[in-house]
Amino acid sequence: MVSRLILVLGDQLNKTIAALRAGDKSRDTVVMAEVADEASYVQHHPKKIALIFAAMRKFADRLRKDGWDLRYTCLDDPDTTGSIVGELLRRAEETGATEVIATEPGEWRLIEALEEAPLPVRQLENDLFLATHAEFDAWAEGRKSLRMEYFYREMRRKTGLLMDGADPEGGQWNFDHENRKPAPDEIIGSGPMQFTPDETVARVLDLVEARFGSSFGTLRPFSLATDQGQARRALAHFVTYALPRFGDYQDAMLDQDRFLYHSLLSAYINIGLLHPQEVCAAVEAAYQAGDVPLNAAEGFIRQIIGWREYMRGIYYREGPEYTRRNGLNHQRKLPGFFWGEETKMRCVARAVEQTEAEAYAHHIQRLMVTGNFALLAGIDPADVHAWYLRVYIDAFEWVEAPNVIGMSQFADGGIIASKPYVSSGNYINKMSDYCRHCAYKVKDKVGPDACPFNLLYWSFMERHRERFEQNPRMAQMYRTFDRMEEDRRRTVLAEAEDWLDRMGRGALV
Ligand code: FAD
Ligand code: DLZ
Ligand code: SF4
């Protein structure tokens, strides 16, 4: 019988994945490889590389214990070819294997590399997701607009999660209107579960420090889960301590709290340590047991079976060109304060600071602080995309790109969002306590202390008047602007231009 190679990538660390299920321990060899190509196609946050390498090494040990023949390449292996395809060829030569079985990678870059590899690679559908490509396409086909909400309802029906027969639990599909409470005075959660680095993790941290220590991002302290057992404990910890308030404060932000009631599970789910199905099952069980309210359970499950699956569906359906879209023709360069240079904007400074320290910011910080700012300021979406892909622990193009290019920057022309996610300082002030600590004044609409979000909001609207004036969800804002005195309008727009000029020149803004 011919022997085959089973490829397991760094974000496919789950024993149930298709390639392992299709493999045969008696004749096949599993290939796992830490390679320079994957570690440097963008300059990832060092915490992300450490998480992936540590989790890969521990997963490889588990597979060996299960009886698999496994060839593992460490990053500093002197014989490494430095790429996934190169390592497959090397291992094929060593073992005499004539075929590779792979689980389809998450990113076009690697799907294409495997398709073009000079040995046959069978790519099986990635079952770490809940919707197949065919299911997403069947849902999307022929629809005028691809709004997430309708896809989500299909997914509720398919998974049976929070269903009461054919109806949604509680008589409603979506409890989002209950999930917009502003920042609470105090946080009762105890933050994400932390793990002390074991020997494997400690060795990886040294390697990453030596090779990637100069990239943006702080490597230590490192307290992430790096195997399935730990990730499951982190899930249980979240369900007990944070989930009950997750819904209420999902959109809130606090100057002195980086995590509020968020789960911090995205990285574990995205690399396979947790299966989305088990995460949702744990949340549903807590609801059924009466431990968490419906708005929390529904809100959380919607993020996973709705948004997460939908984003992946859009990425795959739109193809490799998607990341290059620039529907609003934004050309400005990303300013230095996204890389930690000083800014007077407290909200942006805090979001970037915690991103550097934790490789994490929660959804509303990503969408309504850094994303909102980049969109209002007219930053080139390619730059914004590159930034998000570099700095977050959970960043993989299949989920990062639709969130950035589509949801946050409206660069896909409105496939994902029906209107751009832009707001003035007012929204940030309502949902956070940042403005209290800021050098700018959120109540000032013009003048030297005016909140830049206020100025840039109107200049964005004016710049794109032709495109958005007829949008029924934006018409009211145009009417508000048009009711202002003409002098005032001119002042706002001139001050916005001046502020952007100063930002472009690298002045402290
Ligand atoms: P929680 O708030 O606890 O949410 C629970 C889970 O729901 C998450 O773990 C995640 O798996 C899922 N989820 C929630 N929102 C989304 C969403 N919009 N898309 C996909 N899954 C979602 N998520 C990533 O996993 N990787 C990214 O690179 C990424 N980039 C983003 C960029 C921008 C501009 C925006 C606006 C959002 C981005 N997101 C990304 C989505 C979301 O912000 C993160 O999934 C979330 O902040 C992760 O933290 P958490 O685990 O504490 O999430
Ligand atoms: C993100 C990442 C990194 C940093 N390093 C590796 C690696 O060395 N080996 C590997 O198999 N996978 C790695 N990954 C994850 C891949 O980049 C990921 O599989 C593709 O981007 C497809 O989602
Ligand atoms: Fe951000 Fe404006 Fe508030 Fe300052 S005043 S924190 S810049 S929204």
Coordinates of C-alpha atoms and ligand atoms in Angstrom, one line a residue:
M1 CA 0.0 0.0 0.0
V2 CA 1.3 3.5 -0.8
S3 CA 2.0 5.7 2.1
R4 CA 0.6 9.2 2.3
L5 CA 1.4 12.4 4.2
I6 CA -1.2 14.0 6.4
L7 CA -0.7 17.7 6.7
V8 CA -1.7 19.4 9.9
L9 CA -1.3 23.2 9.9
G10 CA -0.8 25.4 12.9
D11 CA -4.5 26.5 13.0
Q12 CA -5.9 22.9 12.6
L13 CA -5.0 21.6 16.0
N14 CA -7.9 19.3 16.5
K15 CA -8.0 15.5 16.4
T16 CA -11.4 15.5 14.6
I17 CA -10.2 17.4 11.5
A18 CA -10.8 15.9 8.1
A19 CA -7.2 15.0 7.2
L20 CA -6.6 13.0 10.4
R21 CA -9.9 11.2 10.0
A22 CA -9.1 10.3 6.4
G23 CA -5.6 9.1 7.4
D24 CA -4.5 5.6 8.4
K25 CA -2.1 5.2 11.3
S26 CA -0.7 2.0 9.9
R27 CA 0.7 3.6 6.7
D28 CA 0.5 7.4 6.8
T29 CA 2.8 10.0 8.3
V30 CA 1.6 13.2 9.8
V31 CA 3.6 16.3 8.9
M32 CA 3.7 19.4 11.0
A33 CA 6.1 22.3 10.5
E34 CA 7.0 25.6 12.0
V35 CA 8.2 27.5 9.0
A36 CA 9.6 30.9 8.3
D37 CA 7.1 31.5 5.4
E38 CA 4.1 31.2 7.8
A39 CA 5.8 33.0 10.6
S40 CA 6.7 36.0 8.4
Y41 CA 4.1 36.5 5.6
V42 CA 3.1 39.3 7.9
Q43 CA 5.1 40.4 11.0
H44 CA 2.7 38.7 13.5
H45 CA 2.5 39.8 17.1
P46 CA 5.1 37.7 19.0
K47 CA 2.4 36.3 21.3
K48 CA 0.5 34.9 18.3
I49 CA 3.6 33.0 17.0
A50 CA 4.3 31.7 20.5
L51 CA 0.8 30.5 21.0
I52 CA 0.8 28.7 17.6
F53 CA 4.2 27.1 18.0
A54 CA 3.6 26.0 21.6
A55 CA 0.1 24.6 20.7
M56 CA 1.6 22.8 17.6
R57 CA 4.3 21.2 19.7
K58 CA 1.9 20.0 22.3
F59 CA -0.6 18.7 19.8
A60 CA 2.2 16.8 18.0
D61 CA 3.0 15.1 21.3
R62 CA -0.6 14.0 21.6
L63 CA -0.7 12.6 18.1
R64 CA 2.5 10.7 18.7
K65 CA 1.0 9.3 21.9
D66 CA -2.0 8.2 19.9
G67 CA 0.3 6.1 17.7
W68 CA 0.8 8.4 14.7
D69 CA 4.1 8.4 12.9
L70 CA 4.8 12.2 12.9
R71 CA 7.5 14.3 11.4
Y72 CA 7.8 17.7 13.1
T73 CA 10.0 20.6 11.9
C74 CA 11.1 23.1 14.4
L75 CA 11.7 26.7 13.2
D76 CA 15.4 26.3 13.8
D77 CA 15.8 22.9 12.2
P78 CA 19.0 23.2 10.1
D79 CA 17.4 21.1 7.3
T80 CA 14.2 23.1 7.0
T81 CA 13.1 24.4 3.6
G82 CA 11.2 27.2 5.3
S83 CA 7.8 26.6 3.6
I84 CA 4.9 24.2 4.0
V85 CA 5.2 22.9 0.5
G86 CA 8.9 22.6 0.8
E87 CA 8.5 20.5 4.0
L88 CA 5.9 18.3 2.3
L89 CA 8.4 17.6 -0.5
R90 CA 11.2 16.8 1.9
R91 CA 9.0 14.5 4.0
A92 CA 7.7 12.8 0.8
E93 CA 11.2 12.0 -0.2
E94 CA 12.1 10.7 3.2
T95 CA 9.0 8.4 3.5
G96 CA 8.3 7.6 -0.1
A97 CA 4.8 9.0 0.2
T98 CA 3.2 9.9 -3.1
E99 CA 0.2 11.9 -2.0
V100 CA -0.7 14.5 0.6
I101 CA -4.0 14.6 2.4
A102 CA -4.7 18.1 3.8
T103 CA -7.6 19.9 5.5
E104 CA -8.3 23.0 3.4
P105 CA -6.3 25.9 4.8
G106 CA -8.1 29.0 5.9
E107 CA -6.3 31.4 3.5
W108 CA -6.3 31.7 -0.2
R109 CA -2.5 32.1 -0.2
L110 CA -2.0 28.6 1.2
I111 CA -4.9 27.0 -0.7
E112 CA -3.2 28.1 -3.9
A113 CA 0.2 27.0 -2.8
L114 CA -1.1 23.5 -2.1
E115 CA -2.9 23.5 -5.4
E116 CA 0.3 24.4 -7.2
A117 CA 2.5 22.0 -5.3
P118 CA 4.6 19.6 -7.4
L119 CA 3.0 16.6 -5.7
P120 CA -0.7 15.7 -5.5
V121 CA -2.5 17.3 -2.6
R122 CA -6.1 16.3 -1.7
Q123 CA -7.7 19.2 0.1
L124 CA -10.6 18.1 2.2
E125 CA -13.3 20.5 3.4
N126 CA -12.4 22.1 6.7
D127 CA -14.8 20.7 9.3
L128 CA -13.6 23.1 12.1
F129 CA -16.5 25.2 10.7
L130 CA -20.2 24.6 11.1
A131 CA -21.3 25.6 7.6
T132 CA -19.9 24.0 4.5
H133 CA -19.1 26.0 1.4
A134 CA -22.0 24.4 -0.4
E135 CA -24.4 25.4 2.4
F136 CA -23.2 29.0 2.5
D137 CA -23.4 29.3 -1.3
A138 CA -26.9 27.7 -1.3
W139 CA -28.0 30.4 1.2
A140 CA -26.2 33.3 -0.7
E141 CA -27.2 32.3 -4.2
G142 CA -29.6 34.7 -5.9
R143 CA -30.0 37.0 -2.8
K144 CA -29.9 40.7 -3.5
S145 CA -28.2 41.4 -0.2
L146 CA -26.2 39.0 2.0
R147 CA -27.2 40.2 5.5
M148 CA -25.8 38.1 8.4
E149 CA -29.1 38.0 10.3
Y150 CA -30.8 35.7 7.8
F151 CA -27.9 33.4 7.5
Y152 CA -27.8 33.2 11.3
R153 CA -31.4 32.1 11.4
E154 CA -30.5 29.2 9.0
M155 CA -27.6 28.3 11.3
R156 CA -29.9 28.2 14.3
R157 CA -32.2 25.9 12.5
K158 CA -29.3 23.7 11.3
T159 CA -27.6 23.4 14.6
G160 CA -30.8 23.3 16.7
L161 CA -29.1 25.7 19.2
L162 CA -31.5 27.8 21.3
M163 CA -34.5 26.4 19.4
D164 CA -37.9 25.6 20.8
G165 CA -39.1 23.2 18.1
A166 CA -39.3 25.3 14.9
D167 CA -39.2 28.6 16.8
P168 CA -36.4 30.5 18.4
E169 CA -36.1 30.2 22.2
G170 CA -37.8 33.1 23.9
G171 CA -39.8 33.9 20.7
Q172 CA -37.2 36.1 19.1
W173 CA -34.1 35.4 17.0
N174 CA -32.1 38.3 18.3
F175 CA -31.9 40.1 21.6
D176 CA -29.3 42.7 20.5
H177 CA -31.4 45.6 21.6
E178 CA -30.8 44.5 25.2
N179 CA -27.0 44.2 24.6
R180 CA -26.0 47.9 24.4
K181 CA -25.6 48.9 28.0
P182 CA -22.9 51.5 28.5
A183 CA -19.8 50.8 30.5
P184 CA -20.5 49.7 34.1
D185 CA -19.0 51.4 37.1
E186 CA -17.2 48.3 38.1
I187 CA -16.3 44.9 36.7
I188 CA -17.1 41.8 38.7
G189 CA -15.5 39.4 36.3
S190 CA -12.0 38.1 37.0
G191 CA -10.5 38.4 33.5
P192 CA -9.5 35.5 31.3
M193 CA -8.1 32.4 32.8
Q194 CA -4.3 32.5 32.9
F195 CA -1.8 29.6 32.6
T196 CA 1.8 29.4 33.8
P197 CA 4.1 28.5 31.0
D198 CA 5.3 24.9 31.1
E199 CA 8.6 23.7 29.8
T200 CA 7.4 23.5 26.2
V201 CA 6.0 27.0 26.3
A202 CA 9.1 28.3 28.0
R203 CA 11.3 27.0 25.2
V204 CA 9.0 28.4 22.5
L205 CA 9.1 31.8 24.3
D206 CA 12.9 31.9 24.1
L207 CA 12.8 31.0 20.4
V208 CA 10.2 33.6 19.6
E209 CA 12.0 36.2 21.6
A210 CA 15.2 35.5 19.7
R211 CA 13.7 35.4 16.2
F212 CA 10.7 37.8 16.4
G213 CA 11.4 39.9 19.5
S214 CA 11.7 43.1 17.5
S215 CA 8.2 42.9 16.0
F216 CA 5.4 45.1 17.3
G217 CA 3.9 43.5 20.4
T218 CA 4.9 42.4 23.9
L219 CA 5.8 38.7 24.3
R220 CA 5.9 38.4 28.1
P221 CA 4.1 37.9 30.3
F222 CA 2.6 35.0 28.4
S223 CA -0.4 33.2 30.1
L224 CA -2.4 31.8 27.2
A225 CA -3.8 28.3 27.0
T226 CA -1.7 26.2 24.7
D227 CA -3.5 22.8 24.6
Q228 CA -7.1 21.6 24.4
G229 CA -7.4 20.8 28.1
Q230 CA -6.4 24.3 29.1
A231 CA -8.6 25.9 26.4
R232 CA -11.5 23.9 27.8
R233 CA -10.8 25.2 31.3
A234 CA -10.7 28.8 29.9
L235 CA -14.1 28.1 28.3
A236 CA -15.6 26.9 31.5
H237 CA -14.1 29.9 33.4
F238 CA -15.7 32.2 30.9
V239 CA -19.1 30.5 31.1
T240 CA -19.1 30.8 34.9
Y241 CA -17.6 34.2 35.5
A242 CA -18.2 36.4 32.4
L243 CA -21.0 35.0 30.2
P244 CA -23.8 36.0 32.5
R245 CA -22.9 39.7 31.8
F246 CA -21.5 39.2 28.3
G247 CA -24.8 40.3 26.7
D248 CA -25.4 43.4 28.7
Y249 CA -21.9 44.9 28.3
Q250 CA -20.9 43.5 25.0
D251 CA -20.5 47.0 23.5
A252 CA -19.0 48.7 26.5
M253 CA -15.5 50.0 26.9
L254 CA -13.5 50.9 30.0
D255 CA -10.3 52.8 30.3
Q256 CA -9.0 50.6 33.1
D257 CA -10.3 47.2 32.0
R258 CA -9.1 45.5 28.9
F259 CA -11.5 42.5 28.8
L260 CA -14.8 43.4 30.5
Y261 CA -17.0 40.3 30.0
H262 CA -15.6 39.1 26.7
S263 CA -14.5 35.5 26.3
L264 CA -11.0 35.8 24.8
L265 CA -11.7 32.5 23.1
S266 CA -11.3 33.6 19.5
A267 CA -7.7 32.5 19.2
Y268 CA -8.4 29.1 20.7
I269 CA -11.3 28.5 18.4
N270 CA -9.4 29.8 15.3
I271 CA -6.5 27.4 15.8
G272 CA -8.7 24.4 16.6
L273 CA -8.1 24.0 20.3
L274 CA -11.8 24.5 20.8
H275 CA -14.4 23.4 18.3
P276 CA -17.2 26.1 17.7
Q277 CA -19.8 23.4 18.4
E278 CA -18.5 22.6 21.8
V279 CA -18.2 26.3 22.7
C280 CA -21.9 26.9 21.8
A281 CA -23.0 23.7 23.5
A282 CA -21.4 24.8 26.8
V283 CA -23.1 28.2 26.5
E284 CA -26.5 26.7 25.7
A285 CA -26.1 24.3 28.6
A286 CA -25.5 27.2 31.0
Y287 CA -28.6 28.8 29.7
Q288 CA -30.7 25.7 30.1
A289 CA -29.4 25.3 33.6
G290 CA -30.7 28.8 34.4
D291 CA -27.2 30.2 35.0
V292 CA -27.1 32.8 32.3
P293 CA -29.9 35.0 30.8
L294 CA -31.1 34.4 27.3
N295 CA -29.8 37.8 25.9
A296 CA -26.2 36.6 26.9
A297 CA -26.5 33.1 25.6
E298 CA -28.2 34.2 22.3
G299 CA -25.8 37.2 21.9
F300 CA -22.8 34.9 22.3
I301 CA -24.0 32.1 20.1
R302 CA -24.9 34.6 17.4
Q303 CA -21.2 35.7 17.3
I304 CA -20.0 32.2 16.7
I305 CA -22.6 30.5 14.5
G306 CA -23.6 33.8 12.9
W307 CA -20.8 36.3 12.5
R308 CA -17.9 33.9 12.5
E309 CA -19.3 31.5 10.0
Y310 CA -20.7 34.3 7.8
M311 CA -17.4 36.1 7.6
R312 CA -15.7 32.9 6.5
G313 CA -18.4 32.3 3.9
I314 CA -18.0 35.8 2.5
Y315 CA -14.2 35.5 2.4
Y316 CA -14.4 32.2 0.5
R317 CA -17.2 33.4 -1.8
E318 CA -15.5 36.7 -2.7
G319 CA -12.2 35.1 -3.6
P320 CA -8.5 36.2 -3.3
E321 CA -9.1 39.7 -4.7
Y322 CA -11.3 40.7 -1.8
T323 CA -8.4 42.0 0.3
R324 CA -7.5 44.5 -2.4
R325 CA -10.9 46.3 -2.5
N326 CA -11.0 50.0 -1.9
G327 CA -14.6 51.0 -2.6
L328 CA -14.3 54.5 -1.1
N329 CA -10.9 55.1 -2.7
H330 CA -9.2 55.9 0.5
Q331 CA -5.4 56.6 0.1
R332 CA -4.0 58.1 3.4
K333 CA -1.2 56.2 5.1
L334 CA -1.7 54.7 8.5
P335 CA -0.3 57.1 11.1
G336 CA 2.5 56.2 13.5
F337 CA 0.2 56.2 16.6
F338 CA -1.2 52.8 15.3
W339 CA 2.3 51.5 16.1
G340 CA 2.5 53.1 19.6
E341 CA 3.6 56.6 18.8
E342 CA 2.0 59.2 21.1
T343 CA -1.5 60.5 20.4
K344 CA -3.7 62.8 22.5
M345 CA -6.8 60.7 21.6
R346 CA -7.3 58.6 24.7
C347 CA -9.6 56.0 23.1
V348 CA -7.1 55.3 20.3
A349 CA -4.1 55.3 22.6
R350 CA -5.7 52.8 25.0
A351 CA -6.8 50.5 22.3
V352 CA -3.4 50.4 20.7
E353 CA -1.6 50.1 24.0
Q354 CA -3.6 47.0 25.0
T355 CA -3.2 45.6 21.5
E356 CA 0.6 45.9 21.8
A357 CA 0.5 44.3 25.3
E358 CA -2.1 41.6 24.8
A359 CA -2.5 41.1 21.1
Y360 CA -6.1 41.7 22.0
A361 CA -8.8 44.3 21.8
H362 CA -12.5 43.5 22.0
H363 CA -14.9 43.9 19.1
I364 CA -16.1 47.4 19.8
Q365 CA -12.6 48.7 20.3
R366 CA -11.7 47.2 16.9
L367 CA -14.8 48.4 15.2
M368 CA -15.7 51.8 16.8
V369 CA -12.3 53.1 17.9
T370 CA -9.4 52.0 15.7
G371 CA -11.6 50.9 12.7
N372 CA -13.9 54.0 13.0
F373 CA -10.9 56.3 13.2
A374 CA -9.2 54.7 10.1
L375 CA -12.4 55.0 8.1
L376 CA -13.2 58.6 9.1
A377 CA -9.6 59.6 8.4
G378 CA -9.7 57.9 4.9
I379 CA -6.8 55.5 5.5
D380 CA -6.0 53.1 2.7
P381 CA -7.9 49.9 3.5
A382 CA -4.9 47.8 2.4
D383 CA -2.9 49.4 5.2
V384 CA -5.7 48.9 7.7
H385 CA -6.0 45.3 6.7
A386 CA -2.2 44.7 7.1
W387 CA -2.3 46.3 10.5
Y388 CA -5.1 44.1 11.9
L389 CA -3.5 41.0 10.4
R390 CA -0.3 41.8 12.2
V391 CA -1.4 42.8 15.6
Y392 CA -4.1 40.4 16.8
I393 CA -3.7 37.0 18.4
D394 CA -6.7 35.7 16.5
A395 CA -5.9 37.2 13.1
F396 CA -6.3 34.9 10.2
E397 CA -7.2 36.4 6.8
W398 CA -10.4 34.4 6.4
V399 CA -11.9 36.2 9.4
E400 CA -9.8 39.4 9.6
A401 CA -10.3 40.5 6.0
P402 CA -14.1 40.5 5.9
N403 CA -14.2 42.2 9.3
V404 CA -11.7 44.9 8.2
I405 CA -12.3 45.3 4.5
G406 CA -16.0 44.7 4.7
M407 CA -17.5 45.4 8.1
S408 CA -15.1 48.1 9.3
Q409 CA -13.8 50.0 6.2
F410 CA -16.8 49.6 3.9
A411 CA -14.2 48.9 1.2
D412 CA -16.2 46.0 -0.3
G413 CA -18.9 48.5 -1.4
G414 CA -21.5 47.3 1.1
I415 CA -21.5 43.5 0.8
I416 CA -21.3 43.0 4.6
A417 CA -22.5 46.3 6.0
S418 CA -25.6 48.2 4.8
K419 CA -23.9 51.5 5.9
P420 CA -20.5 52.4 7.1
Y421 CA -19.7 52.0 10.8
V422 CA -18.8 55.6 11.5
S423 CA -19.6 57.7 14.5
S424 CA -18.6 60.9 16.1
G425 CA -17.1 61.1 19.6
N426 CA -20.6 60.9 21.0
Y427 CA -20.9 57.2 20.6
I428 CA -17.5 56.5 22.2
N429 CA -18.5 58.8 25.1
K430 CA -21.7 57.0 25.6
M431 CA -20.2 53.5 25.6
S432 CA -17.0 54.2 27.5
D433 CA -15.2 56.4 30.1
Y434 CA -12.3 57.2 27.8
C435 CA -13.4 60.8 27.1
R436 CA -13.1 61.7 30.8
H437 CA -9.4 61.0 30.5
C438 CA -8.8 62.7 27.2
A439 CA -7.0 65.8 26.2
Y440 CA -9.7 66.6 23.7
K441 CA -13.2 67.6 24.6
V442 CA -15.9 65.3 23.3
K443 CA -18.5 68.0 23.6
D444 CA -16.5 70.4 21.5
K445 CA -17.5 70.2 17.8
V446 CA -15.0 72.9 16.6
G447 CA -12.0 74.7 18.1
P448 CA -8.6 73.7 19.3
D449 CA -9.9 71.0 21.8
A450 CA -12.6 69.5 19.5
C451 CA -12.7 65.8 19.5
P452 CA -11.2 64.6 16.2
F453 CA -13.9 62.1 15.8
N454 CA -16.4 65.0 15.7
L455 CA -14.5 66.9 13.0
L456 CA -13.7 63.8 10.9
Y457 CA -17.2 62.5 11.1
W458 CA -18.6 65.4 9.1
S459 CA -15.7 65.6 6.7
F460 CA -16.2 61.8 6.0
M461 CA -19.9 62.4 5.4
E462 CA -19.2 65.4 3.1
R463 CA -16.5 63.6 1.1
H464 CA -18.9 60.7 0.4
R465 CA -22.1 62.7 0.1
E466 CA -22.8 61.5 -3.4
R467 CA -22.5 57.9 -2.4
F468 CA -24.5 57.9 0.9
E469 CA -26.9 60.8 0.8
Q470 CA -29.6 58.6 -0.6
N471 CA -29.0 55.8 1.9
P472 CA -32.2 55.9 4.1
R473 CA -30.1 55.1 7.2
M474 CA -27.9 58.1 6.6
A475 CA -30.2 60.7 5.2
Q476 CA -31.0 62.1 8.6
M477 CA -27.4 62.9 9.3
Y478 CA -27.0 64.8 6.1
R479 CA -30.1 66.8 7.0
T480 CA -28.5 67.6 10.4
F481 CA -25.3 68.8 8.7
D482 CA -27.2 70.8 6.2
R483 CA -29.2 72.6 8.9
M484 CA -25.9 74.0 10.4
E485 CA -25.0 77.5 9.6
E486 CA -22.8 77.6 6.5
D487 CA -20.0 79.3 8.3
R488 CA -20.0 76.5 10.9
R489 CA -20.0 73.8 8.2
R490 CA -17.0 75.5 6.6
T491 CA -15.2 75.7 9.9
V492 CA -15.8 72.1 10.7
L493 CA -14.5 70.9 7.3
A494 CA -11.5 73.2 7.4
E495 CA -10.5 72.1 10.9
A496 CA -10.9 68.5 9.9
E497 CA -8.5 69.1 6.9
D498 CA -6.1 70.9 9.1
W499 CA -6.1 68.1 11.7
L500 CA -5.5 65.5 9.0
D501 CA -2.7 67.5 7.6
R502 CA -1.0 67.7 11.0
M503 CA -1.5 63.9 11.4
G504 CA 0.1 63.3 8.0
R505 CA 3.1 65.4 9.0
G506 CA 3.6 63.3 12.1
A507 CA 2.6 66.1 14.5
L508 CA 1.3 65.1 18.0
V509 CA -2.5 65.0 17.4
Ligands
FAD1 P1 -16.2 37.7 22.3 O1 -16.7 39.1 22.3 O2 -16.2 36.9 23.5 O3 -17.1 37.0 21.2 C1 -17.2 35.5 21.2 C2 -16.7 34.9 19.9 O4 -17.5 35.3 18.8 C3 -15.3 35.3 19.5 O5 -14.4 34.5 20.2 C4 -15.3 35.0 18.0 O6 -15.0 33.6 17.8 C5 -16.7 35.2 17.6 N1 -16.9 36.6 17.0 C6 -17.4 37.7 17.5 N2 -17.5 38.7 16.6 C7 -17.0 38.1 15.4 C8 -16.9 38.7 14.1 N3 -17.2 39.9 13.8 N4 -16.3 37.9 13.2 C9 -16.0 36.6 13.5 N5 -16.1 36.1 14.7 C10 -16.6 36.8 15.7 N6 -12.0 38.1 14.9 C11 -11.1 37.1 14.7 O7 -11.3 36.0 15.2 N7 -10.0 37.4 14.1 C12 -9.7 38.6 13.6 O8 -8.6 38.8 13.0 C13 -10.7 39.6 13.7 N8 -10.4 40.9 13.3 C14 -11.4 41.8 13.4 C15 -11.2 43.1 12.9 C16 -12.1 44.1 13.0 C17 -11.9 45.5 12.4 C18 -13.3 43.8 13.7 C19 -14.4 44.9 13.9 C20 -13.6 42.6 14.3 C21 -12.6 41.6 14.1 N9 -12.8 40.3 14.7 C22 -11.9 39.3 14.5 C23 -14.1 39.9 15.3 C24 -14.1 40.1 16.8 O9 -13.7 41.4 17.1 C25 -13.2 39.1 17.6 O10 -13.6 37.8 17.2 C26 -13.3 39.2 19.1 O11 -13.0 40.6 19.5 C27 -12.5 38.2 19.8 O12 -12.5 38.4 21.1 P2 -13.3 37.5 22.1 O13 -12.9 36.1 21.9 O14 -13.1 38.0 23.5 O15 -14.8 37.7 21.6
DLZ2 C1 -0.1 31.7 11.7 C2 0.9 30.6 11.6 C3 2.2 30.8 12.0 C4 2.7 32.1 12.6 N1 3.1 29.8 11.8 C5 2.8 28.6 11.3 C6 3.7 27.6 11.1 O1 4.9 27.8 11.3 N2 3.3 26.4 10.6 C7 2.0 26.2 10.3 O2 1.6 25.1 9.9 N3 1.1 27.2 10.4 C8 1.4 28.4 10.9 N4 0.5 29.4 11.1 C9 -0.9 29.2 10.6 C10 -0.9 29.3 9.1 O3 -0.5 30.5 8.7 C11 -2.4 29.1 8.7 O4 -2.6 27.7 8.6 C12 -2.7 29.7 7.3 O5 -2.6 31.0 7.4 C13 -4.1 29.3 6.8 O6 -5.1 29.8 7.7
SF4_3 FE1 -11.7 59.6 21.8 FE2 -12.8 62.0 21.3 FE3 -13.4 60.8 23.5 FE4 -10.9 61.7 23.2 S1 -12.8 62.9 23.3 S2 -11.5 59.7 24.0 S3 -10.6 61.4 21.0 S4 -13.9 60.1 21.5

